[in-house]
Short mmCIF file of C-alpha atoms in Angstrom, two decimals:
data_model
loop_
_atom_site.label_atom_id
_atom_site.label_comp_id
_atom_site.label_asym_id
_atom_site.label_seq_id
_atom_site.Cartn_x
_atom_site.Cartn_y
_atom_site.Cartn_z
CA UNK A 16 -0.97 13.57 13.82
CA UNK A 17 1.10 13.38 10.66
CA UNK A 18 2.40 16.72 9.41
CA UNK A 19 4.01 16.91 5.97
CA UNK A 20 5.99 20.09 5.45
CA UNK A 21 6.07 21.36 1.85
CA UNK A 22 8.92 23.45 0.51
CA UNK A 23 8.02 25.73 -2.44
CA UNK A 24 9.54 23.27 -4.92
CA UNK A 25 7.37 20.44 -3.54
CA UNK A 26 4.21 22.17 -4.77
CA UNK A 27 5.34 21.57 -8.35
CA UNK A 28 6.05 17.92 -7.50
CA UNK A 29 2.51 16.94 -6.44
CA UNK A 30 1.14 14.15 -8.64
CA UNK A 31 -1.86 11.83 -8.63
CA UNK A 32 -1.01 8.28 -9.70
CA UNK A 33 -2.42 7.21 -13.05
CA UNK A 34 -4.17 4.19 -11.57
CA UNK A 35 -4.21 1.53 -8.89
CA UNK A 36 -0.96 -0.28 -8.18
CA UNK A 37 -1.21 -4.07 -8.40
CA UNK A 38 1.24 -4.82 -5.59
CA UNK A 39 -0.30 -2.35 -3.17
CA UNK A 40 -3.75 -3.70 -4.01
CA UNK A 41 -2.52 -7.21 -3.18
CA UNK A 42 -0.95 -6.13 0.12
CA UNK A 43 -3.79 -3.93 1.33
CA UNK A 44 -6.54 -6.29 0.26
CA UNK A 45 -4.92 -9.29 1.96
CA UNK A 46 -4.59 -7.33 5.20
CA UNK A 47 -8.12 -5.96 4.77
CA UNK A 48 -9.57 -9.46 4.76
CA UNK A 49 -8.81 -9.73 8.47
CA UNK A 50 -10.02 -6.28 9.49
CA UNK A 51 -13.53 -5.66 10.74
CA UNK A 52 -13.99 -2.08 9.59
CA UNK A 53 -16.52 -0.79 7.04
CA UNK A 54 -18.60 -3.95 6.94
CA UNK A 55 -21.23 -2.24 4.79
CA UNK A 56 -18.83 -1.64 1.91
CA UNK A 57 -16.40 -4.53 2.36
CA UNK A 58 -18.47 -7.22 4.09
CA UNK A 59 -19.76 -8.88 0.87
CA UNK A 60 -16.24 -8.89 -0.59
CA UNK A 61 -14.82 -10.52 2.56
CA UNK A 62 -17.59 -13.11 2.56
CA UNK A 63 -16.74 -13.95 -1.04
CA UNK A 64 -12.96 -14.20 -0.59
CA UNK A 65 -12.41 -15.56 2.93
CA UNK A 66 -13.79 -19.07 2.23
CA UNK A 67 -11.16 -19.44 -0.50
CA UNK A 68 -8.28 -18.93 1.93
CA UNK A 69 -6.34 -21.51 3.90
CA UNK A 70 -3.80 -23.10 1.57
CA UNK A 71 0.00 -22.95 1.89
CA UNK A 72 0.17 -19.85 -0.33
CA UNK A 73 -2.17 -17.94 1.97
CA UNK A 74 -0.23 -19.03 5.05
CA UNK A 75 2.92 -17.72 3.38
CA UNK A 76 1.31 -14.33 2.78
CA UNK A 77 -0.17 -14.25 6.28
CA UNK A 78 3.32 -14.67 7.73
CA UNK A 79 4.70 -11.85 5.59
CA UNK A 80 1.80 -9.40 5.88
CA UNK A 81 0.83 -8.67 9.49
CA UNK A 82 -2.33 -6.67 9.95
CA UNK A 83 -0.41 -3.70 11.32
CA UNK A 84 3.16 -2.57 11.67
CA UNK A 85 6.02 -3.31 9.32
CA UNK A 86 5.81 -5.64 6.34
CA UNK A 87 8.68 -6.30 3.90
CA UNK A 88 9.34 -3.35 1.62
CA UNK A 89 10.13 -5.60 -1.32
CA UNK A 90 6.49 -6.72 -1.47
CA UNK A 91 5.36 -3.23 -2.45
CA UNK A 92 8.01 -1.14 -4.19
CA UNK A 93 7.42 2.50 -5.02
CA UNK A 94 3.81 2.96 -6.18
CA UNK A 95 2.50 5.12 -8.96
CA UNK A 96 4.50 3.80 -11.91
CA UNK A 97 1.66 2.06 -13.76
CA UNK A 98 3.20 -1.40 -14.11
CA UNK A 99 1.14 -4.31 -15.31
CA UNK A 100 0.77 -7.25 -12.92
CA UNK A 101 3.42 -9.45 -14.57
CA UNK A 102 5.99 -6.64 -14.54
CA UNK A 103 5.14 -5.79 -10.93
CA UNK A 104 5.65 -9.39 -9.84
CA UNK A 105 8.91 -9.56 -11.77
CA UNK A 106 10.09 -6.54 -9.77
CA UNK A 107 9.37 -8.34 -6.50
CA UNK A 108 11.01 -11.58 -7.60
CA UNK A 109 14.05 -9.68 -8.84
CA UNK A 110 14.77 -8.19 -5.40
CA UNK A 111 18.42 -8.54 -4.41
CA UNK A 112 19.40 -10.95 -1.64
CA UNK A 113 20.68 -8.00 0.37
CA UNK A 114 17.27 -6.33 0.31
CA UNK A 115 15.44 -9.61 0.97
CA UNK A 116 17.54 -10.31 4.05
CA UNK A 117 17.27 -6.77 5.36
CA UNK A 118 13.49 -6.63 5.02
CA UNK A 119 12.92 -10.05 6.58
CA UNK A 120 15.17 -9.16 9.51
CA UNK A 121 13.07 -6.02 10.04
CA UNK A 122 9.90 -8.12 9.88
CA UNK A 123 11.27 -10.58 12.43
CA UNK A 124 12.03 -7.69 14.80
CA UNK A 125 8.65 -5.97 14.41
CA UNK A 126 6.83 -5.66 17.75
CA UNK A 127 3.47 -5.88 15.96
CA UNK A 128 4.09 -9.26 14.35
CA UNK A 129 1.71 -11.84 15.83
CA UNK A 130 2.37 -14.75 13.51
CA UNK A 131 5.63 -16.69 13.20
CA UNK A 132 7.71 -16.07 10.14
CA UNK A 133 6.78 -18.43 7.32
CA UNK A 134 8.79 -21.61 6.84
CA UNK A 135 10.14 -20.17 3.60
CA UNK A 136 11.57 -17.07 5.28
CA UNK A 137 15.16 -18.32 5.38
CA UNK A 138 15.00 -19.57 1.80
CA UNK A 139 13.52 -16.24 0.70
CA UNK A 140 16.25 -14.36 2.53
CA UNK A 141 18.81 -16.40 0.59
CA UNK A 142 17.05 -15.65 -2.70
CA UNK A 143 16.48 -19.33 -3.50
CA UNK A 144 14.63 -19.61 -6.83
CA UNK A 145 12.04 -22.12 -5.59
CA UNK A 146 11.13 -19.93 -2.62
CA UNK A 147 10.77 -16.90 -4.87
CA UNK A 148 8.67 -18.91 -7.31
CA UNK A 149 6.30 -19.92 -4.50
CA UNK A 150 6.06 -16.32 -3.35
CA UNK A 151 5.21 -15.18 -6.86
CA UNK A 152 2.56 -17.89 -7.12
CA UNK A 153 1.05 -16.79 -3.80
CA UNK A 154 0.89 -13.13 -4.83
CA UNK A 155 -0.57 -13.95 -8.22
CA UNK A 156 -3.10 -16.36 -6.70
CA UNK A 157 -4.38 -13.78 -4.24
CA UNK A 158 -4.70 -11.21 -7.02
CA UNK A 159 -6.65 -13.69 -9.13
CA UNK A 160 -9.08 -14.56 -6.32
CA UNK A 161 -9.49 -11.25 -4.51
CA UNK A 162 -8.59 -8.43 -6.89
CA UNK A 163 -9.12 -9.48 -10.51
CA UNK A 164 -12.90 -10.04 -10.16
CA UNK A 165 -13.23 -6.48 -8.82
CA UNK A 166 -10.70 -4.84 -11.15
CA UNK A 167 -13.23 -3.15 -13.47
CA UNK A 168 -14.98 -1.55 -10.48
CA UNK A 169 -11.67 -0.57 -8.89
CA UNK A 170 -10.46 0.96 -12.14
CA UNK A 171 -13.73 2.84 -12.62
CA UNK A 172 -13.65 4.28 -9.11
CA UNK A 173 -10.05 5.40 -9.52
CA UNK A 174 -10.82 7.01 -12.89
CA UNK A 175 -13.78 8.85 -11.36
CA UNK A 176 -11.63 10.02 -8.46
CA UNK A 177 -8.89 11.23 -10.81
CA UNK A 178 -11.49 13.18 -12.79
CA UNK A 179 -12.65 14.86 -9.58
CA UNK A 180 -9.03 15.73 -8.69
CA UNK A 181 -8.49 17.15 -12.20
CA UNK A 182 -11.49 19.45 -11.71
CA UNK A 183 -10.03 20.54 -8.37
CA UNK A 184 -6.74 21.43 -10.07
CA UNK A 185 -8.49 23.39 -12.82
CA UNK A 186 -10.52 25.32 -10.27
CA UNK A 187 -7.86 25.92 -7.65
CA UNK A 188 -4.43 24.73 -8.79
CA UNK A 189 -2.34 22.59 -6.46
CA UNK A 190 -3.92 24.26 -3.43
CA UNK A 191 -7.32 23.18 -4.71
CA UNK A 192 -6.11 19.63 -5.33
CA UNK A 193 -4.69 19.18 -1.84
CA UNK A 194 -7.74 20.79 -0.26
CA UNK A 195 -10.02 18.40 -2.17
CA UNK A 196 -8.81 15.45 -0.07
CA UNK A 197 -10.45 16.85 3.06
CA UNK A 198 -11.40 15.86 5.64
CA UNK A 199 -9.03 12.89 5.36
CA UNK A 200 -6.19 15.28 4.56
CA UNK A 201 -6.15 18.85 5.86
CA UNK A 202 -4.20 21.32 3.74
CA UNK A 203 -2.98 24.28 5.78
CA UNK A 204 -0.23 25.71 3.57
CA UNK A 205 2.56 24.81 3.70
CA UNK A 206 1.57 21.79 5.86
CA UNK A 207 -0.53 18.77 4.93
CA UNK A 208 -2.02 17.15 8.05
CA UNK A 209 -3.72 13.85 8.75
CA UNK A 210 -4.67 11.81 11.76
CA UNK A 211 -2.09 9.14 12.48
CA UNK A 212 -1.34 6.59 15.22
CA UNK A 213 1.87 8.43 16.09
CA UNK A 214 3.05 12.02 15.94
CA UNK A 215 5.34 12.50 12.99
CA UNK A 216 6.65 15.42 11.02
CA UNK A 217 7.99 14.92 7.52
CA UNK A 218 9.91 17.49 5.51
CA UNK A 219 9.68 16.72 1.80
CA UNK A 220 12.68 18.90 0.90
CA UNK A 221 12.01 18.82 -2.83
CA UNK A 222 10.86 15.19 -3.14
CA UNK A 223 7.25 16.11 -3.92
CA UNK A 224 4.26 13.84 -3.32
CA UNK A 225 2.55 11.02 -5.19
CA UNK A 226 -1.09 10.53 -4.21
CA UNK A 227 -1.75 6.84 -4.77
CA UNK A 228 -5.22 5.28 -4.56
CA UNK A 229 -5.15 2.12 -2.44
CA UNK A 230 -7.60 -0.58 -1.47
CA UNK A 231 -8.59 0.64 1.98
CA UNK A 232 -11.24 0.21 4.63
CA UNK A 233 -12.70 2.12 7.57
CA UNK A 234 -10.84 5.44 7.87
CA UNK A 235 -8.23 5.73 5.11
CA UNK A 236 -5.27 7.91 6.01
CA UNK A 237 -2.17 9.35 4.40
CA UNK A 238 0.66 6.88 4.54
CA UNK A 239 4.29 8.02 4.31
CA UNK A 240 6.91 5.52 3.23
CA UNK A 241 10.38 6.29 4.57
CA UNK A 242 12.23 3.28 3.23
CA UNK A 243 15.04 1.64 5.20
CA UNK A 244 16.89 1.48 1.90
CA UNK A 245 17.04 5.23 1.70
CA UNK A 246 14.38 5.31 -1.02
CA UNK A 247 11.44 7.56 -0.26
CA UNK A 248 8.06 7.86 -1.83
CA UNK A 249 5.16 9.83 -0.49
CA UNK A 250 1.65 8.69 -1.17
CA UNK A 251 -1.81 8.74 0.27
CA UNK A 252 -4.66 6.33 0.36
CA UNK A 253 -7.66 7.24 -1.71
CA UNK A 254 -10.33 9.22 0.12
CA UNK A 255 -12.99 6.98 -1.42
CA UNK A 256 -12.77 3.30 -0.38
CA UNK A 257 -13.46 0.90 -3.23
CA UNK A 258 -14.85 -2.56 -3.36
CA UNK A 259 -16.18 -4.98 -5.92
#
């Protein structure tokens, strides 16, 4: 169980992201290709995309994005800021060497990692331009094959969900908004609860919450992001899975 404790000032800091985040869509969709959940909704999409995998770029992403557990923070910076794809990729490729090394060390130490680190890991950790260029190409290529063809549907589903959340706010304020995410999220003021693989309690202490729609399968769940860098953002997967 995940329990998020709201202070009074956090209620005023609840936001719903303006749209899908390109980097999180890339990360979650790549991982979702290798999951088996929600075949009815996501099976046709997997059948379309999986045959296109297998090149060096996909092997690079597979080494950086395990199906569960930690993946490098620099691949998905704080969501909810509405960047276009090019700007989002520039953010990734502009990551400092210090952050690159730290995140890749954490990935190497992850107990859930089943694949070896990619051959480019050391070059990425050193911030070598060619390694970063290849990473950017891999991210852009996956977006082009797996996300871009579905983007109109993804955007439409997010817009419809935001409209539903706006009606919830008008009818019931922030309490109504948070309650509208049930049963995925359970709002028992001042605590927001969700099923989780581990027991965790989070105190927002004035940071507020960003509810970010993600590409998700099976049973979407709230996902807190306590960053090793000290950055913190709080977001939740959409309660309505989306597929093209």
